[in-house]
């Protein structure tokens, strides 16, 4: 994999085999077979021409122009991960937690994770929070160019009910303190509010989920308060009760969403709430080298199957599906796990074209980015892969180039 940072002061002409970039199908289909030339100018896609078309003329032809011949590679928009935790490494929870007090070691961990993310073709991530607000600090280090990494949409720390699940993700905030907590997060410049609506899924007892945290009134106040600050809400919710509660209260995205019902999916389609089903953090337990004490693999496999069936149902009902790995969770490594999540979507019965749409344009929109399409005017964020990912989604593993606007 070669990372090419696209600088605003240079022109680029990239010759390629195929563009799988118009996933909305406005040009009649998901692929645009080549050979094609992509012209990049001022960090944006300026034009796409075929060999027979008139070549594009740069507005500033005197600037240095870099030619790149990618032969028969396929160009796609970059991948985006709607749910990660940069403060955790996905290898060992206790060790990663101890690093929170060891800035040097933490820096090595997170720099490595950021690089692993980029080299897997993921150019944007949305962080689901950590109690000290570590991901928020790293957002600045990447934005300033000090570290190579994806665009980070940070939540700071999550809102949770005192004494309920998630002490490592956020501080306990009682109902009467919600307004001041929202104000504090906004002053820290978070990109969205993360709220814990339920506990986690049991690996021992099928369909058991930790209890609901905030009431409908409290959640509605969080959503309204966030909206007044110009922020969306990502809701950690599993169990049909918790997901329905979050959706009715008006959150923007449902994270995890295990054991939700068809009726709740219909409501999500109607209210245009995106779903980030995070299958890999549960599926990874089946192959984990460090299984949790008393975990029941039969229960885990059944939980994964249920989630895959509901992903298929969500597609049928027109729910917007994003892709999120929960990287940092036990057994879920940054970057590496994304391909596993996509393979699980394939197992759920989605076509490669549908999966690419979830991973690129849908996920980019969840993050508020307009680079989910290879189209003139969009930022020059792209990946190039060998093999045809529309024929076999596993070809998305063959990342040869990553183009990152800087
Ligand atoms: Zn999470």
mmCIF file of C-alpha atoms and ligand atoms in Angstrom:
data_model
loop_
_atom_site.group_PDB
_atom_site.id
_atom_site.type_symbol
_atom_site.label_atom_id
_atom_site.label_comp_id
_atom_site.label_asym_id
_atom_site.label_seq_id
_atom_site.Cartn_x
_atom_site.Cartn_y
_atom_site.Cartn_z
ATOM 1 C CA UNK A 1 0.000 0.000 0.000
ATOM 2 C CA UNK A 2 1.253 3.452 -0.900
ATOM 3 C CA UNK A 3 -0.162 6.567 0.760
ATOM 4 C CA UNK A 4 -0.261 9.619 -1.499
ATOM 5 C CA UNK A 5 -0.984 12.879 0.278
ATOM 6 C CA UNK A 6 -2.731 15.213 -2.135
ATOM 7 C CA UNK A 7 -1.454 18.684 -1.651
ATOM 8 C CA UNK A 8 -3.429 21.735 -2.809
ATOM 9 C CA UNK A 9 -0.485 23.261 -4.674
ATOM 10 C CA UNK A 10 -0.003 20.456 -7.210
ATOM 11 C CA UNK A 11 -1.956 19.100 -10.174
ATOM 12 C CA UNK A 12 -2.374 15.360 -10.673
ATOM 13 C CA UNK A 13 -3.444 13.189 -13.593
ATOM 14 C CA UNK A 14 -4.271 9.632 -12.584
ATOM 15 C CA UNK A 15 -4.967 6.991 -15.239
ATOM 16 C CA UNK A 16 -7.024 4.055 -14.042
ATOM 17 C CA UNK A 17 -8.988 1.025 -15.176
ATOM 18 C CA UNK A 18 -12.370 1.422 -13.516
ATOM 19 C CA UNK A 19 -14.104 3.800 -11.148
ATOM 20 C CA UNK A 20 -16.579 2.251 -8.743
ATOM 21 C CA UNK A 21 -17.432 5.611 -7.432
ATOM 22 C CA UNK A 22 -20.920 6.643 -8.313
ATOM 23 C CA UNK A 23 -22.788 4.485 -5.898
ATOM 24 C CA UNK A 24 -25.903 6.598 -6.271
ATOM 25 C CA UNK A 25 -26.066 5.471 -9.865
ATOM 26 C CA UNK A 26 -26.575 8.935 -11.343
ATOM 27 C CA UNK A 27 -24.463 7.933 -14.330
ATOM 28 C CA UNK A 28 -26.519 4.803 -14.876
ATOM 29 C CA UNK A 29 -24.610 2.310 -12.763
ATOM 30 C CA UNK A 30 -22.159 1.726 -9.968
ATOM 31 C CA UNK A 31 -19.153 1.379 -12.251
ATOM 32 C CA UNK A 32 -17.611 3.546 -14.862
ATOM 33 C CA UNK A 33 -15.360 1.271 -16.914
ATOM 34 C CA UNK A 34 -12.173 2.819 -18.194
ATOM 35 C CA UNK A 35 -9.597 3.533 -19.180
ATOM 36 C CA UNK A 36 -10.206 6.851 -17.477
ATOM 37 C CA UNK A 37 -8.196 9.830 -16.348
ATOM 38 C CA UNK A 38 -8.922 11.581 -13.054
ATOM 39 C CA UNK A 39 -7.688 15.170 -12.798
ATOM 40 C CA UNK A 40 -6.952 16.517 -9.335
ATOM 41 C CA UNK A 41 -6.536 20.220 -8.743
ATOM 42 C CA UNK A 42 -6.409 22.170 -5.465
ATOM 43 C CA UNK A 43 -7.008 18.989 -3.479
ATOM 44 C CA UNK A 44 -10.251 18.204 -5.312
ATOM 45 C CA UNK A 45 -11.410 16.002 -8.150
ATOM 46 C CA UNK A 46 -11.528 18.507 -10.988
ATOM 47 C CA UNK A 47 -12.633 16.228 -13.844
ATOM 48 C CA UNK A 48 -12.926 12.628 -15.002
ATOM 49 C CA UNK A 49 -12.373 11.992 -18.695
ATOM 50 C CA UNK A 50 -12.302 8.930 -20.967
ATOM 51 C CA UNK A 51 -9.519 8.489 -23.501
ATOM 52 C CA UNK A 52 -11.748 9.706 -26.337
ATOM 53 C CA UNK A 53 -12.911 12.815 -24.471
ATOM 54 C CA UNK A 54 -11.111 16.101 -24.642
ATOM 55 C CA UNK A 55 -8.473 16.171 -21.937
ATOM 56 C CA UNK A 56 -9.202 18.497 -19.048
ATOM 57 C CA UNK A 57 -7.291 21.757 -19.004
ATOM 58 C CA UNK A 58 -6.004 22.743 -15.589
ATOM 59 C CA UNK A 59 -6.955 26.201 -14.373
ATOM 60 C CA UNK A 60 -3.336 26.633 -13.290
ATOM 61 C CA UNK A 61 -1.409 24.714 -15.996
ATOM 62 C CA UNK A 62 1.936 26.117 -14.847
ATOM 63 C CA UNK A 63 1.804 24.202 -11.561
ATOM 64 C CA UNK A 64 3.776 21.010 -11.222
ATOM 65 C CA UNK A 65 1.733 18.071 -12.553
ATOM 66 C CA UNK A 66 2.230 14.544 -11.255
ATOM 67 C CA UNK A 67 1.258 11.667 -13.585
ATOM 68 C CA UNK A 68 0.311 8.351 -12.103
ATOM 69 C CA UNK A 69 -0.591 5.289 -14.146
ATOM 70 C CA UNK A 70 -2.592 2.838 -12.057
ATOM 71 C CA UNK A 71 -3.085 0.410 -14.955
ATOM 72 C CA UNK A 72 -6.132 -1.762 -14.359
ATOM 73 C CA UNK A 73 -6.765 -0.859 -10.721
ATOM 74 C CA UNK A 74 -10.266 0.097 -9.556
ATOM 75 C CA UNK A 75 -10.704 3.463 -7.862
ATOM 76 C CA UNK A 76 -13.278 3.884 -5.104
ATOM 77 C CA UNK A 77 -14.176 6.468 -2.487
ATOM 78 C CA UNK A 78 -12.358 5.842 0.819
ATOM 79 C CA UNK A 79 -13.913 3.699 3.533
ATOM 80 C CA UNK A 80 -15.253 5.290 6.715
ATOM 81 C CA UNK A 81 -15.669 3.631 10.121
ATOM 82 C CA UNK A 82 -18.683 4.975 12.031
ATOM 83 C CA UNK A 83 -17.692 3.512 15.405
ATOM 84 C CA UNK A 84 -14.218 3.180 16.947
ATOM 85 C CA UNK A 85 -12.543 3.798 20.314
ATOM 86 C CA UNK A 86 -9.029 5.101 19.687
ATOM 87 C CA UNK A 87 -8.206 5.023 23.396
ATOM 88 C CA UNK A 88 -8.455 1.200 23.386
ATOM 89 C CA UNK A 89 -6.332 -1.222 21.358
ATOM 90 C CA UNK A 90 -8.616 -4.236 20.863
ATOM 91 C CA UNK A 91 -5.919 -6.486 22.292
ATOM 92 C CA UNK A 92 -5.974 -6.152 26.050
ATOM 93 C CA UNK A 93 -8.449 -3.909 27.821
ATOM 94 C CA UNK A 94 -6.567 -3.714 31.155
ATOM 95 C CA UNK A 95 -3.212 -2.892 29.512
ATOM 96 C CA UNK A 96 -4.792 -0.255 27.260
ATOM 97 C CA UNK A 97 -6.501 1.293 30.304
ATOM 98 C CA UNK A 98 -3.143 1.473 32.132
ATOM 99 C CA UNK A 99 -1.639 3.318 29.146
ATOM 100 C CA UNK A 100 -4.103 6.162 29.768
ATOM 101 C CA UNK A 101 -1.690 7.165 32.565
ATOM 102 C CA UNK A 102 1.434 6.582 30.399
ATOM 103 C CA UNK A 103 1.418 9.288 27.704
ATOM 104 C CA UNK A 104 4.473 7.892 25.839
ATOM 105 C CA UNK A 105 3.077 4.384 25.501
ATOM 106 C CA UNK A 106 -0.380 5.702 24.688
ATOM 107 C CA UNK A 107 1.093 7.831 21.916
ATOM 108 C CA UNK A 108 2.829 4.809 20.362
ATOM 109 C CA UNK A 109 -0.401 2.783 20.583
ATOM 110 C CA UNK A 110 -2.615 5.430 18.999
ATOM 111 C CA UNK A 111 -0.109 6.457 16.278
ATOM 112 C CA UNK A 112 0.128 2.792 15.231
ATOM 113 C CA UNK A 113 -3.652 2.417 15.230
ATOM 114 C CA UNK A 114 -4.096 5.558 13.126
ATOM 115 C CA UNK A 115 -1.621 4.237 10.562
ATOM 116 C CA UNK A 116 -3.303 0.796 10.553
ATOM 117 C CA UNK A 117 -6.606 2.568 9.898
ATOM 118 C CA UNK A 118 -5.295 4.594 6.942
ATOM 119 C CA UNK A 119 -3.459 1.688 5.326
ATOM 120 C CA UNK A 120 -6.685 -0.313 5.293
ATOM 121 C CA UNK A 121 -8.250 2.432 3.180
ATOM 122 C CA UNK A 122 -10.234 4.020 6.033
ATOM 123 C CA UNK A 123 -9.854 7.793 5.822
ATOM 124 C CA UNK A 124 -12.451 8.819 8.394
ATOM 125 C CA UNK A 125 -13.525 7.424 11.766
ATOM 126 C CA UNK A 126 -16.138 8.431 14.314
ATOM 127 C CA UNK A 127 -14.979 7.836 17.870
ATOM 128 C CA UNK A 128 -17.535 6.608 20.398
ATOM 129 C CA UNK A 129 -15.802 8.243 23.355
ATOM 130 C CA UNK A 130 -13.478 7.533 26.259
ATOM 131 C CA UNK A 131 -13.676 8.948 29.759
ATOM 132 C CA UNK A 132 -10.563 11.215 29.613
ATOM 133 C CA UNK A 133 -11.355 12.488 26.084
ATOM 134 C CA UNK A 134 -8.203 10.980 24.528
ATOM 135 C CA UNK A 135 -9.636 10.669 20.993
ATOM 136 C CA UNK A 136 -10.571 14.353 21.112
ATOM 137 C CA UNK A 137 -6.900 15.255 21.732
ATOM 138 C CA UNK A 138 -5.717 12.987 18.905
ATOM 139 C CA UNK A 139 -8.223 14.586 16.538
ATOM 140 C CA UNK A 140 -6.165 17.778 16.915
ATOM 141 C CA UNK A 141 -2.818 16.034 16.347
ATOM 142 C CA UNK A 142 -4.097 14.562 13.061
ATOM 143 C CA UNK A 143 -5.873 17.748 11.955
ATOM 144 C CA UNK A 144 -2.690 19.785 12.482
ATOM 145 C CA UNK A 145 -0.682 17.318 10.368
ATOM 146 C CA UNK A 146 1.494 16.243 13.295
ATOM 147 C CA UNK A 147 0.309 12.638 12.909
ATOM 148 C CA UNK A 148 -0.835 10.672 9.864
ATOM 149 C CA UNK A 149 -4.343 9.402 10.394
ATOM 150 C CA UNK A 150 -7.934 9.477 9.250
ATOM 151 C CA UNK A 151 -10.277 12.398 9.839
ATOM 152 C CA UNK A 152 -11.541 11.892 13.412
ATOM 153 C CA UNK A 153 -15.050 12.794 14.522
ATOM 154 C CA UNK A 154 -14.732 12.796 18.310
ATOM 155 C CA UNK A 155 -17.421 12.483 20.997
ATOM 156 C CA UNK A 156 -15.214 13.441 23.941
ATOM 157 C CA UNK A 157 -16.706 11.401 26.753
ATOM 158 C CA UNK A 158 -20.076 9.618 26.644
ATOM 159 C CA UNK A 159 -23.156 10.553 28.666
ATOM 160 C CA UNK A 160 -24.296 7.747 30.959
ATOM 161 C CA UNK A 161 -26.479 7.345 34.021
ATOM 162 C CA UNK A 162 -24.486 7.227 37.294
ATOM 163 C CA UNK A 163 -23.785 3.623 38.399
ATOM 164 C CA UNK A 164 -24.873 2.192 35.013
ATOM 165 C CA UNK A 165 -22.716 0.561 32.288
ATOM 166 C CA UNK A 166 -19.812 2.387 30.657
ATOM 167 C CA UNK A 167 -17.545 3.933 33.321
ATOM 168 C CA UNK A 168 -14.565 3.791 30.880
ATOM 169 C CA UNK A 169 -16.573 5.575 28.176
ATOM 170 C CA UNK A 170 -17.924 8.496 30.138
ATOM 171 C CA UNK A 171 -18.776 10.120 33.452
ATOM 172 C CA UNK A 172 -22.104 9.396 35.135
ATOM 173 C CA UNK A 173 -24.390 12.368 34.527
ATOM 174 C CA UNK A 174 -27.649 12.602 36.508
ATOM 175 C CA UNK A 175 -30.712 14.080 34.753
ATOM 176 C CA UNK A 176 -30.390 17.483 36.434
ATOM 177 C CA UNK A 177 -26.797 17.852 35.206
ATOM 178 C CA UNK A 178 -27.434 17.016 31.531
ATOM 179 C CA UNK A 179 -27.599 20.643 30.363
ATOM 180 C CA UNK A 180 -24.295 21.603 31.922
ATOM 181 C CA UNK A 181 -22.651 18.373 30.648
ATOM 182 C CA UNK A 182 -23.800 19.134 27.099
ATOM 183 C CA UNK A 183 -22.482 22.690 27.414
ATOM 184 C CA UNK A 184 -19.136 21.404 28.650
ATOM 185 C CA UNK A 185 -18.805 18.918 25.763
ATOM 186 C CA UNK A 186 -19.691 21.651 23.272
ATOM 187 C CA UNK A 187 -17.009 23.932 24.756
ATOM 188 C CA UNK A 188 -14.492 21.128 24.207
ATOM 189 C CA UNK A 189 -15.508 21.153 20.540
ATOM 190 C CA UNK A 190 -16.921 17.618 20.225
ATOM 191 C CA UNK A 191 -18.328 16.612 16.832
ATOM 192 C CA UNK A 192 -21.331 14.711 18.203
ATOM 193 C CA UNK A 193 -22.837 13.594 21.497
ATOM 194 C CA UNK A 194 -22.497 9.929 22.467
ATOM 195 C CA UNK A 195 -25.118 8.627 24.860
ATOM 196 C CA UNK A 196 -25.374 5.191 26.466
ATOM 197 C CA UNK A 197 -29.007 4.126 26.315
ATOM 198 C CA UNK A 198 -28.548 0.504 27.422
ATOM 199 C CA UNK A 199 -25.899 -1.830 28.803
ATOM 200 C CA UNK A 200 -24.085 -4.465 26.743
ATOM 201 C CA UNK A 201 -25.146 -7.754 25.169
ATOM 202 C CA UNK A 202 -24.625 -10.885 27.274
ATOM 203 C CA UNK A 203 -22.293 -13.597 25.931
ATOM 204 C CA UNK A 204 -23.793 -16.101 28.361
ATOM 205 C CA UNK A 205 -27.552 -15.722 28.056
ATOM 206 C CA UNK A 206 -29.214 -15.240 24.665
ATOM 207 C CA UNK A 207 -30.963 -11.876 24.149
ATOM 208 C CA UNK A 208 -30.083 -10.522 27.602
ATOM 209 C CA UNK A 209 -28.912 -6.891 27.520
ATOM 210 C CA UNK A 210 -27.840 -4.605 30.382
ATOM 211 C CA UNK A 211 -30.608 -2.269 31.598
ATOM 212 C CA UNK A 212 -31.883 0.918 29.985
ATOM 213 C CA UNK A 213 -30.225 4.064 31.363
ATOM 214 C CA UNK A 214 -32.033 7.370 30.633
ATOM 215 C CA UNK A 215 -35.835 7.755 30.437
ATOM 216 C CA UNK A 216 -37.644 8.903 27.295
ATOM 217 C CA UNK A 217 -37.946 12.452 28.712
ATOM 218 C CA UNK A 218 -34.251 12.590 29.595
ATOM 219 C CA UNK A 219 -33.180 11.249 26.195
ATOM 220 C CA UNK A 220 -35.447 13.733 24.409
ATOM 221 C CA UNK A 221 -33.841 16.528 26.448
ATOM 222 C CA UNK A 222 -30.376 15.267 25.424
ATOM 223 C CA UNK A 223 -31.362 15.192 21.742
ATOM 224 C CA UNK A 224 -32.920 18.673 21.922
ATOM 225 C CA UNK A 225 -30.016 20.109 23.899
ATOM 226 C CA UNK A 226 -27.516 18.646 21.427
ATOM 227 C CA UNK A 227 -29.515 19.987 18.477
ATOM 228 C CA UNK A 228 -29.522 23.469 20.026
ATOM 229 C CA UNK A 229 -25.713 23.236 20.093
ATOM 230 C CA UNK A 230 -25.653 22.093 16.460
ATOM 231 C CA UNK A 231 -24.693 18.520 17.365
ATOM 232 C CA UNK A 232 -26.115 15.120 16.410
ATOM 233 C CA UNK A 233 -26.489 12.184 18.805
ATOM 234 C CA UNK A 234 -25.014 8.688 18.457
ATOM 235 C CA UNK A 235 -26.825 6.278 20.753
ATOM 236 C CA UNK A 236 -25.347 3.072 22.131
ATOM 237 C CA UNK A 237 -28.487 0.912 22.359
ATOM 238 C CA UNK A 238 -29.183 -2.814 22.344
ATOM 239 C CA UNK A 239 -32.507 -4.554 23.157
ATOM 240 C CA UNK A 240 -35.633 -3.581 21.256
ATOM 241 C CA UNK A 241 -36.831 -1.481 24.196
ATOM 242 C CA UNK A 242 -33.659 0.643 24.281
ATOM 243 C CA UNK A 243 -33.424 1.064 20.507
ATOM 244 C CA UNK A 244 -37.109 2.052 20.177
ATOM 245 C CA UNK A 245 -36.643 4.530 23.036
ATOM 246 C CA UNK A 246 -33.613 6.116 21.361
ATOM 247 C CA UNK A 247 -35.309 6.297 17.960
ATOM 248 C CA UNK A 248 -38.487 7.860 19.400
ATOM 249 C CA UNK A 249 -36.372 10.400 21.291
ATOM 250 C CA UNK A 250 -34.870 11.477 17.952
ATOM 251 C CA UNK A 251 -31.246 10.298 17.977
ATOM 252 C CA UNK A 252 -29.365 10.387 14.643
ATOM 253 C CA UNK A 253 -27.739 6.955 14.730
ATOM 254 C CA UNK A 254 -28.272 3.695 16.598
ATOM 255 C CA UNK A 255 -25.022 1.939 17.549
ATOM 256 C CA UNK A 256 -25.006 -1.866 17.997
ATOM 257 C CA UNK A 257 -28.815 -2.310 18.081
ATOM 258 C CA UNK A 258 -28.805 -5.999 18.962
ATOM 259 C CA UNK A 259 -32.198 -7.713 19.274
ATOM 260 C CA UNK A 260 -34.170 -4.915 17.664
ATOM 261 C CA UNK A 261 -37.494 -5.814 16.030
ATOM 262 C CA UNK A 262 -38.867 -5.373 12.511
ATOM 263 C CA UNK A 263 -41.241 -2.672 13.821
ATOM 264 C CA UNK A 264 -38.330 -0.688 15.230
ATOM 265 C CA UNK A 265 -36.465 -1.021 11.919
ATOM 266 C CA UNK A 266 -39.550 0.336 10.140
ATOM 267 C CA UNK A 267 -39.568 3.303 12.503
ATOM 268 C CA UNK A 268 -35.864 3.870 11.792
ATOM 269 C CA UNK A 269 -36.502 3.850 8.040
ATOM 270 C CA UNK A 270 -39.376 6.308 8.508
ATOM 271 C CA UNK A 271 -37.389 8.665 10.771
ATOM 272 C CA UNK A 272 -34.186 8.242 8.709
ATOM 273 C CA UNK A 273 -32.164 7.064 11.670
ATOM 274 C CA UNK A 274 -28.978 5.332 10.475
ATOM 275 C CA UNK A 275 -28.003 1.971 11.952
ATOM 276 C CA UNK A 276 -24.420 0.941 12.770
ATOM 277 C CA UNK A 277 -24.855 -2.755 13.686
ATOM 278 C CA UNK A 278 -21.223 -3.495 14.777
ATOM 279 C CA UNK A 279 -21.246 -7.279 14.257
ATOM 280 C CA UNK A 280 -17.513 -7.907 14.550
ATOM 281 C CA UNK A 281 -17.151 -7.143 18.310
ATOM 282 C CA UNK A 282 -19.552 -10.030 18.996
ATOM 283 C CA UNK A 283 -18.385 -12.347 16.165
ATOM 284 C CA UNK A 284 -14.711 -11.886 17.185
ATOM 285 C CA UNK A 285 -15.424 -13.600 20.515
ATOM 286 C CA UNK A 286 -15.922 -16.890 18.656
ATOM 287 C CA UNK A 287 -12.280 -16.948 17.539
ATOM 288 C CA UNK A 288 -10.796 -15.068 20.487
ATOM 289 C CA UNK A 289 -7.586 -16.393 22.012
ATOM 290 C CA UNK A 290 -8.746 -14.949 25.325
ATOM 291 C CA UNK A 291 -12.410 -15.897 25.654
ATOM 292 C CA UNK A 292 -14.325 -14.243 28.476
ATOM 293 C CA UNK A 293 -14.881 -16.478 31.506
ATOM 294 C CA UNK A 294 -18.138 -18.441 31.107
ATOM 295 C CA UNK A 295 -18.771 -17.182 27.585
ATOM 296 C CA UNK A 296 -21.073 -19.509 25.666
ATOM 297 C CA UNK A 297 -20.100 -19.806 22.008
ATOM 298 C CA UNK A 298 -23.531 -21.167 21.106
ATOM 299 C CA UNK A 299 -25.137 -17.998 22.514
ATOM 300 C CA UNK A 300 -22.614 -15.799 20.697
ATOM 301 C CA UNK A 301 -23.132 -17.546 17.340
ATOM 302 C CA UNK A 302 -26.918 -17.252 17.724
ATOM 303 C CA UNK A 303 -26.567 -13.541 18.583
ATOM 304 C CA UNK A 304 -24.452 -12.965 15.454
ATOM 305 C CA UNK A 305 -26.972 -14.855 13.279
ATOM 306 C CA UNK A 306 -29.834 -12.748 14.653
ATOM 307 C CA UNK A 307 -27.940 -9.536 13.906
ATOM 308 C CA UNK A 308 -27.118 -10.666 10.343
ATOM 309 C CA UNK A 309 -30.799 -11.497 9.716
ATOM 310 C CA UNK A 310 -31.802 -8.007 10.922
ATOM 311 C CA UNK A 311 -29.167 -6.356 8.693
ATOM 312 C CA UNK A 312 -30.791 -8.108 5.744
ATOM 313 C CA UNK A 313 -34.218 -6.948 6.936
ATOM 314 C CA UNK A 314 -32.921 -3.379 7.371
ATOM 315 C CA UNK A 315 -31.725 -3.387 3.756
ATOM 316 C CA UNK A 316 -35.167 -4.611 2.621
ATOM 317 C CA UNK A 317 -36.941 -1.914 4.651
ATOM 318 C CA UNK A 318 -34.699 0.896 3.391
ATOM 319 C CA UNK A 319 -32.899 1.676 6.653
ATOM 320 C CA UNK A 320 -29.622 3.552 6.077
ATOM 321 C CA UNK A 321 -26.828 1.194 7.100
ATOM 322 C CA UNK A 322 -23.385 2.523 7.957
ATOM 323 C CA UNK A 323 -20.330 0.435 8.823
ATOM 324 C CA UNK A 324 -18.796 0.556 12.285
ATOM 325 C CA UNK A 325 -16.369 -1.907 13.841
ATOM 326 C CA UNK A 326 -16.221 -0.819 17.501
ATOM 327 C CA UNK A 327 -12.432 -1.104 17.035
ATOM 328 C CA UNK A 328 -10.722 -1.028 20.393
ATOM 329 C CA UNK A 329 -13.349 -3.353 21.901
ATOM 330 C CA UNK A 330 -12.060 -6.746 23.036
ATOM 331 C CA UNK A 331 -10.701 -8.698 20.042
ATOM 332 C CA UNK A 332 -11.391 -5.881 17.553
ATOM 333 C CA UNK A 333 -8.222 -4.326 16.104
ATOM 334 C CA UNK A 334 -8.145 -0.919 14.437
ATOM 335 C CA UNK A 335 -8.044 -1.173 10.647
ATOM 336 C CA UNK A 336 -7.879 -4.974 10.436
ATOM 337 C CA UNK A 337 -11.400 -5.530 11.713
ATOM 338 C CA UNK A 338 -13.070 -3.477 8.969
ATOM 339 C CA UNK A 339 -12.673 -6.214 6.352
ATOM 340 C CA UNK A 340 -14.184 -8.702 8.827
ATOM 341 C CA UNK A 341 -17.200 -6.451 9.317
ATOM 342 C CA UNK A 342 -17.687 -6.211 5.533
ATOM 343 C CA UNK A 343 -17.420 -10.005 5.189
ATOM 344 C CA UNK A 344 -20.182 -10.281 7.808
ATOM 345 C CA UNK A 345 -22.391 -7.916 5.760
ATOM 346 C CA UNK A 346 -21.825 -10.266 2.797
ATOM 347 C CA UNK A 347 -22.821 -13.180 5.037
ATOM 348 C CA UNK A 348 -25.991 -11.204 5.860
ATOM 349 C CA UNK A 349 -26.878 -11.369 2.168
ATOM 350 C CA UNK A 350 -25.979 -7.853 1.029
ATOM 351 C CA UNK A 351 -24.457 -7.596 -2.462
ATOM 352 C CA UNK A 352 -20.919 -6.218 -2.897
ATOM 353 C CA UNK A 353 -22.453 -3.092 -4.439
ATOM 354 C CA UNK A 354 -24.709 -2.574 -1.400
ATOM 355 C CA UNK A 355 -21.811 -3.180 0.974
ATOM 356 C CA UNK A 356 -19.596 -0.662 -0.816
ATOM 357 C CA UNK A 357 -22.413 1.874 -0.606
ATOM 358 C CA UNK A 358 -22.694 1.256 3.187
ATOM 359 C CA UNK A 359 -18.906 1.553 3.643
ATOM 360 C CA UNK A 360 -18.392 4.654 1.513
ATOM 361 C CA UNK A 361 -21.251 7.066 0.845
ATOM 362 C CA UNK A 362 -23.539 6.039 3.749
ATOM 363 C CA UNK A 363 -20.752 6.045 6.330
ATOM 364 C CA UNK A 364 -19.260 9.293 4.980
ATOM 365 C CA UNK A 365 -22.684 10.934 5.381
ATOM 366 C CA UNK A 366 -23.019 9.648 8.943
ATOM 367 C CA UNK A 367 -19.723 11.485 9.584
ATOM 368 C CA UNK A 368 -20.937 14.587 7.751
ATOM 369 C CA UNK A 369 -18.400 14.201 4.928
ATOM 370 C CA UNK A 370 -19.138 14.800 1.253
ATOM 371 C CA UNK A 371 -16.455 12.492 -0.100
ATOM 372 C CA UNK A 372 -18.503 9.319 -0.518
ATOM 373 C CA UNK A 373 -18.446 9.631 -4.321
ATOM 374 C CA UNK A 374 -15.740 9.909 -6.960
ATOM 375 C CA UNK A 375 -17.194 12.945 -8.678
ATOM 376 C CA UNK A 376 -15.981 16.342 -9.868
ATOM 377 C CA UNK A 377 -16.010 18.884 -7.062
ATOM 378 C CA UNK A 378 -15.454 16.331 -4.294
ATOM 379 C CA UNK A 379 -12.274 16.211 -2.199
ATOM 380 C CA UNK A 380 -9.514 14.004 -3.658
ATOM 381 C CA UNK A 381 -10.036 11.234 -1.101
ATOM 382 C CA UNK A 382 -9.836 7.889 -2.916
ATOM 383 C CA UNK A 383 -8.518 4.344 -2.705
ATOM 384 C CA UNK A 384 -7.273 2.084 -5.512
ATOM 385 C CA UNK A 385 -7.595 -1.694 -5.305
ATOM 386 C CA UNK A 386 -6.569 -4.586 -7.535
ATOM 387 C CA UNK A 387 -9.307 -6.992 -8.601
ATOM 388 C CA UNK A 388 -12.992 -6.187 -8.916
ATOM 389 C CA UNK A 389 -14.600 -5.411 -5.527
ATOM 390 C CA UNK A 390 -18.067 -5.311 -7.142
ATOM 391 C CA UNK A 391 -17.586 -8.954 -8.158
ATOM 392 C CA UNK A 392 -16.064 -10.030 -4.838
ATOM 393 C CA UNK A 393 -16.118 -7.754 -1.792
ATOM 394 C CA UNK A 394 -12.939 -9.446 -0.496
ATOM 395 C CA UNK A 395 -11.027 -7.583 -3.230
ATOM 396 C CA UNK A 396 -11.389 -4.483 -1.020
ATOM 397 C CA UNK A 397 -8.515 -6.056 0.936
ATOM 398 C CA UNK A 398 -6.133 -5.483 -1.977
ATOM 399 C CA UNK A 399 -5.486 -1.838 -1.319
ATOM 400 C CA UNK A 400 -2.666 -0.579 -3.535
ATOM 401 C CA UNK A 401 -3.008 3.206 -3.103
ATOM 402 C CA UNK A 402 -4.653 5.543 -0.658
ATOM 403 C CA UNK A 403 -5.112 9.180 -1.744
ATOM 404 C CA UNK A 404 -5.554 11.558 1.152
ATOM 405 C CA UNK A 405 -6.193 15.288 0.731
ATOM 406 C CA UNK A 406 -4.020 17.313 3.119
HETATM 407 ZN ZN1 LIG B 1 -18.346 1.421 21.217
#
